[in-house]
PDB file of C-alpha atoms in Angstrom:
ATOM      1  CA  UNK A  23       0.009   0.008   0.014  1.00  0.00           C
ATOM      2  CA  UNK A  24       2.864   2.387   0.751  1.00  0.00           C
ATOM      3  CA  UNK A  25       4.151   1.952  -2.792  1.00  0.00           C
ATOM      4  CA  UNK A  26       0.723   2.871  -4.195  1.00  0.00           C
ATOM      5  CA  UNK A  27       0.655   6.009  -2.045  1.00  0.00           C
ATOM      6  CA  UNK A  28       4.063   7.087  -3.297  1.00  0.00           C
ATOM      7  CA  UNK A  29       3.054   6.731  -6.896  1.00  0.00           C
ATOM      8  CA  UNK A  30      -0.288   8.383  -6.180  1.00  0.00           C
ATOM      9  CA  UNK A  31       1.440  11.602  -5.094  1.00  0.00           C
ATOM     10  CA  UNK A  32       4.321  11.470  -7.607  1.00  0.00           C
ATOM     11  CA  UNK A  33       3.584  14.238 -10.151  1.00  0.00           C
ATOM     12  CA  UNK A  34       6.753  16.274 -10.868  1.00  0.00           C
ATOM     13  CA  UNK A  35       5.265  17.754 -14.034  1.00  0.00           C
ATOM     14  CA  UNK A  36       2.180  19.140 -12.237  1.00  0.00           C
ATOM     15  CA  UNK A  37      -0.326  17.691 -14.733  1.00  0.00           C
ATOM     16  CA  UNK A  38      -2.497  15.927 -12.197  1.00  0.00           C
ATOM     17  CA  UNK A  39      -2.487  18.440  -9.285  1.00  0.00           C
ATOM     18  CA  UNK A  40      -1.684  21.680 -11.126  1.00  0.00           C
ATOM     19  CA  UNK A  41       1.599  22.170  -9.274  1.00  0.00           C
ATOM     20  CA  UNK A  42       4.578  19.779  -9.062  1.00  0.00           C
ATOM     21  CA  UNK A  43       3.727  17.274  -6.361  1.00  0.00           C
ATOM     22  CA  UNK A  44       5.970  14.881  -4.456  1.00  0.00           C
ATOM     23  CA  UNK A  45       5.444  12.298  -1.707  1.00  0.00           C
ATOM     24  CA  UNK A  46       7.090  12.767   1.658  1.00  0.00           C
ATOM     25  CA  UNK A  47      10.881  12.434   1.760  1.00  0.00           C
ATOM     26  CA  UNK A  48      11.118  12.414  -2.059  1.00  0.00           C
ATOM     27  CA  UNK A  49      11.481  16.169  -2.736  1.00  0.00           C
ATOM     28  CA  UNK A  50      14.279  17.696  -4.797  1.00  0.00           C
ATOM     29  CA  UNK A  51      17.129  19.097  -2.688  1.00  0.00           C
ATOM     30  CA  UNK A  52      16.543  22.735  -3.663  1.00  0.00           C
ATOM     31  CA  UNK A  53      12.935  22.838  -2.339  1.00  0.00           C
ATOM     32  CA  UNK A  54      12.180  23.648   1.301  1.00  0.00           C
ATOM     33  CA  UNK A  55       9.122  24.130   3.469  1.00  0.00           C
ATOM     34  CA  UNK A  56       8.475  27.407   5.278  1.00  0.00           C
ATOM     35  CA  UNK A  57       9.774  25.927   8.512  1.00  0.00           C
ATOM     36  CA  UNK A  58      12.940  24.706   6.851  1.00  0.00           C
ATOM     37  CA  UNK A  59      13.504  28.142   5.293  1.00  0.00           C
ATOM     38  CA  UNK A  60      12.965  29.817   8.665  1.00  0.00           C
ATOM     39  CA  UNK A  61      15.427  27.437  10.318  1.00  0.00           C
ATOM     40  CA  UNK A  62      18.032  28.501   7.750  1.00  0.00           C
ATOM     41  CA  UNK A  63      17.322  32.198   8.363  1.00  0.00           C
ATOM     42  CA  UNK A  64      15.489  32.665   5.038  1.00  0.00           C
ATOM     43  CA  UNK A  65      12.030  33.713   3.833  1.00  0.00           C
ATOM     44  CA  UNK A  66      10.275  32.989   0.519  1.00  0.00           C
ATOM     45  CA  UNK A  67      10.950  36.532  -0.708  1.00  0.00           C
ATOM     46  CA  UNK A  68       7.713  37.026  -2.656  1.00  0.00           C
ATOM     47  CA  UNK A  69       7.831  33.775  -4.591  1.00  0.00           C
ATOM     48  CA  UNK A  70       4.739  31.598  -4.625  1.00  0.00           C
ATOM     49  CA  UNK A  71       4.806  27.919  -3.836  1.00  0.00           C
ATOM     50  CA  UNK A  72       6.975  26.077  -6.361  1.00  0.00           C
ATOM     51  CA  UNK A  73       5.735  22.586  -5.458  1.00  0.00           C
ATOM     52  CA  UNK A  74       3.884  20.688  -2.785  1.00  0.00           C
ATOM     53  CA  UNK A  75       4.218  17.588  -0.676  1.00  0.00           C
ATOM     54  CA  UNK A  76       1.110  15.421  -0.219  1.00  0.00           C
ATOM     55  CA  UNK A  77       0.651  12.585   2.275  1.00  0.00           C
ATOM     56  CA  UNK A  78      -2.160  10.636   3.869  1.00  0.00           C
ATOM     57  CA  UNK A  79      -2.916  11.670   7.445  1.00  0.00           C
ATOM     58  CA  UNK A  80      -2.701   9.003  10.133  1.00  0.00           C
ATOM     59  CA  UNK A  81      -4.704  10.998  12.661  1.00  0.00           C
ATOM     60  CA  UNK A  82      -7.826   9.490  14.168  1.00  0.00           C
ATOM     61  CA  UNK A  83     -10.897   9.777  12.052  1.00  0.00           C
ATOM     62  CA  UNK A  84     -11.458   9.416   8.347  1.00  0.00           C
ATOM     63  CA  UNK A  85      -8.262   9.375   6.258  1.00  0.00           C
ATOM     64  CA  UNK A  86      -7.514  12.635   4.555  1.00  0.00           C
ATOM     65  CA  UNK A  87      -4.753  14.018   2.386  1.00  0.00           C
ATOM     66  CA  UNK A  88      -2.509  16.652   3.950  1.00  0.00           C
ATOM     67  CA  UNK A  89      -0.345  19.137   2.037  1.00  0.00           C
ATOM     68  CA  UNK A  90       2.640  21.377   2.613  1.00  0.00           C
ATOM     69  CA  UNK A  91       3.964  23.859   0.107  1.00  0.00           C
ATOM     70  CA  UNK A  92       7.609  23.992  -0.995  1.00  0.00           C
ATOM     71  CA  UNK A  93       9.663  27.018  -1.947  1.00  0.00           C
ATOM     72  CA  UNK A  94      12.864  27.272  -3.955  1.00  0.00           C
ATOM     73  CA  UNK A  95      15.825  28.016  -1.687  1.00  0.00           C
ATOM     74  CA  UNK A  96      17.694  29.641  -4.598  1.00  0.00           C
ATOM     75  CA  UNK A  97      15.025  32.375  -4.811  1.00  0.00           C
ATOM     76  CA  UNK A  98      14.709  32.837  -1.046  1.00  0.00           C
ATOM     77  CA  UNK A  99      15.880  36.003   0.674  1.00  0.00           C
ATOM     78  CA  UNK A 100      17.329  36.552   4.145  1.00  0.00           C
ATOM     79  CA  UNK A 101      14.894  37.141   6.964  1.00  0.00           C
ATOM     80  CA  UNK A 102      14.090  40.739   7.746  1.00  0.00           C
ATOM     81  CA  UNK A 103      15.482  42.146  10.959  1.00  0.00           C
ATOM     82  CA  UNK A 104      13.142  44.277  13.042  1.00  0.00           C
ATOM     83  CA  UNK A 105      13.849  47.986  12.750  1.00  0.00           C
ATOM     84  CA  UNK A 106      14.234  49.409  16.242  1.00  0.00           C
ATOM     85  CA  UNK A 107      13.415  52.976  15.224  1.00  0.00           C
ATOM     86  CA  UNK A 108       9.962  52.787  13.697  1.00  0.00           C
ATOM     87  CA  UNK A 109       7.283  55.424  13.486  1.00  0.00           C
ATOM     88  CA  UNK A 110       5.260  53.770  16.215  1.00  0.00           C
ATOM     89  CA  UNK A 111       8.241  53.970  18.597  1.00  0.00           C
ATOM     90  CA  UNK A 112       8.822  57.642  17.771  1.00  0.00           C
ATOM     91  CA  UNK A 113       5.114  58.380  18.167  1.00  0.00           C
ATOM     92  CA  UNK A 114       4.883  56.627  21.516  1.00  0.00           C
ATOM     93  CA  UNK A 115       8.051  58.436  22.636  1.00  0.00           C
ATOM     94  CA  UNK A 116       6.469  61.752  21.815  1.00  0.00           C
ATOM     95  CA  UNK A 117       3.345  60.803  23.759  1.00  0.00           C
ATOM     96  CA  UNK A 118       5.448  59.913  26.811  1.00  0.00           C
ATOM     97  CA  UNK A 119       7.239  63.285  26.738  1.00  0.00           C
ATOM     98  CA  UNK A 120       5.968  66.000  29.023  1.00  0.00           C
ATOM     99  CA  UNK A 121       5.283  69.166  27.002  1.00  0.00           C
ATOM    100  CA  UNK A 122       6.170  71.359  29.994  1.00  0.00           C
ATOM    101  CA  UNK A 123       9.627  70.095  31.012  1.00  0.00           C
ATOM    102  CA  UNK A 124      10.347  68.059  27.808  1.00  0.00           C
ATOM    103  CA  UNK A 125      11.492  64.966  29.676  1.00  0.00           C
ATOM    104  CA  UNK A 126      10.466  61.431  28.747  1.00  0.00           C
ATOM    105  CA  UNK A 127       8.532  60.200  31.784  1.00  0.00           C
ATOM    106  CA  UNK A 128       7.797  56.597  30.701  1.00  0.00           C
ATOM    107  CA  UNK A 129       4.025  56.985  30.661  1.00  0.00           C
ATOM    108  CA  UNK A 130       1.476  59.094  28.796  1.00  0.00           C
ATOM    109  CA  UNK A 131       0.734  62.144  30.917  1.00  0.00           C
ATOM    110  CA  UNK A 132      -3.079  62.081  31.238  1.00  0.00           C
ATOM    111  CA  UNK A 133      -3.155  65.425  32.969  1.00  0.00           C
ATOM    112  CA  UNK A 134      -1.416  67.022  29.958  1.00  0.00           C
ATOM    113  CA  UNK A 135       1.840  67.306  31.926  1.00  0.00           C
ATOM    114  CA  UNK A 136       3.895  64.897  33.999  1.00  0.00           C
ATOM    115  CA  UNK A 137       3.160  64.394  37.713  1.00  0.00           C
ATOM    116  CA  UNK A 138       6.103  66.562  38.821  1.00  0.00           C
ATOM    117  CA  UNK A 139       4.939  69.500  36.674  1.00  0.00           C
ATOM    118  CA  UNK A 140       1.326  68.959  37.871  1.00  0.00           C
ATOM    119  CA  UNK A 141       2.473  69.064  41.540  1.00  0.00           C
ATOM    120  CA  UNK A 142       4.446  72.281  40.915  1.00  0.00           C
ATOM    121  CA  UNK A 143       1.428  73.865  39.223  1.00  0.00           C
ATOM    122  CA  UNK A 144      -0.872  72.832  42.088  1.00  0.00           C
ATOM    123  CA  UNK A 145       1.497  74.187  44.774  1.00  0.00           C
TER     124      UNK A 145
END
């Protein structure tokens, strides 16, 4: 039965499934899943799925076919690094700055000024 399953999902030309299809553990070496790309520090880089892997699920219940898409590692790009100085950070920094004394207080002054400036104005 395993042999039948392998030939059932063997379609490198993509005629039967519309996209090149391989059984598990029989993929070309240049194709990777999203998890494999992420483990190598890569991302698909805008490319669509180049192929897919199909297999029969062994979970409880009725048998069903599961799929995972494959991407070409030669077209993959490095992962993006988070930019520490984004607009949101600058905007939140300006909200946490007291307009009276121009110090960053670490919270948004709900009184319009920081607590120190509010105490001085109340005294």
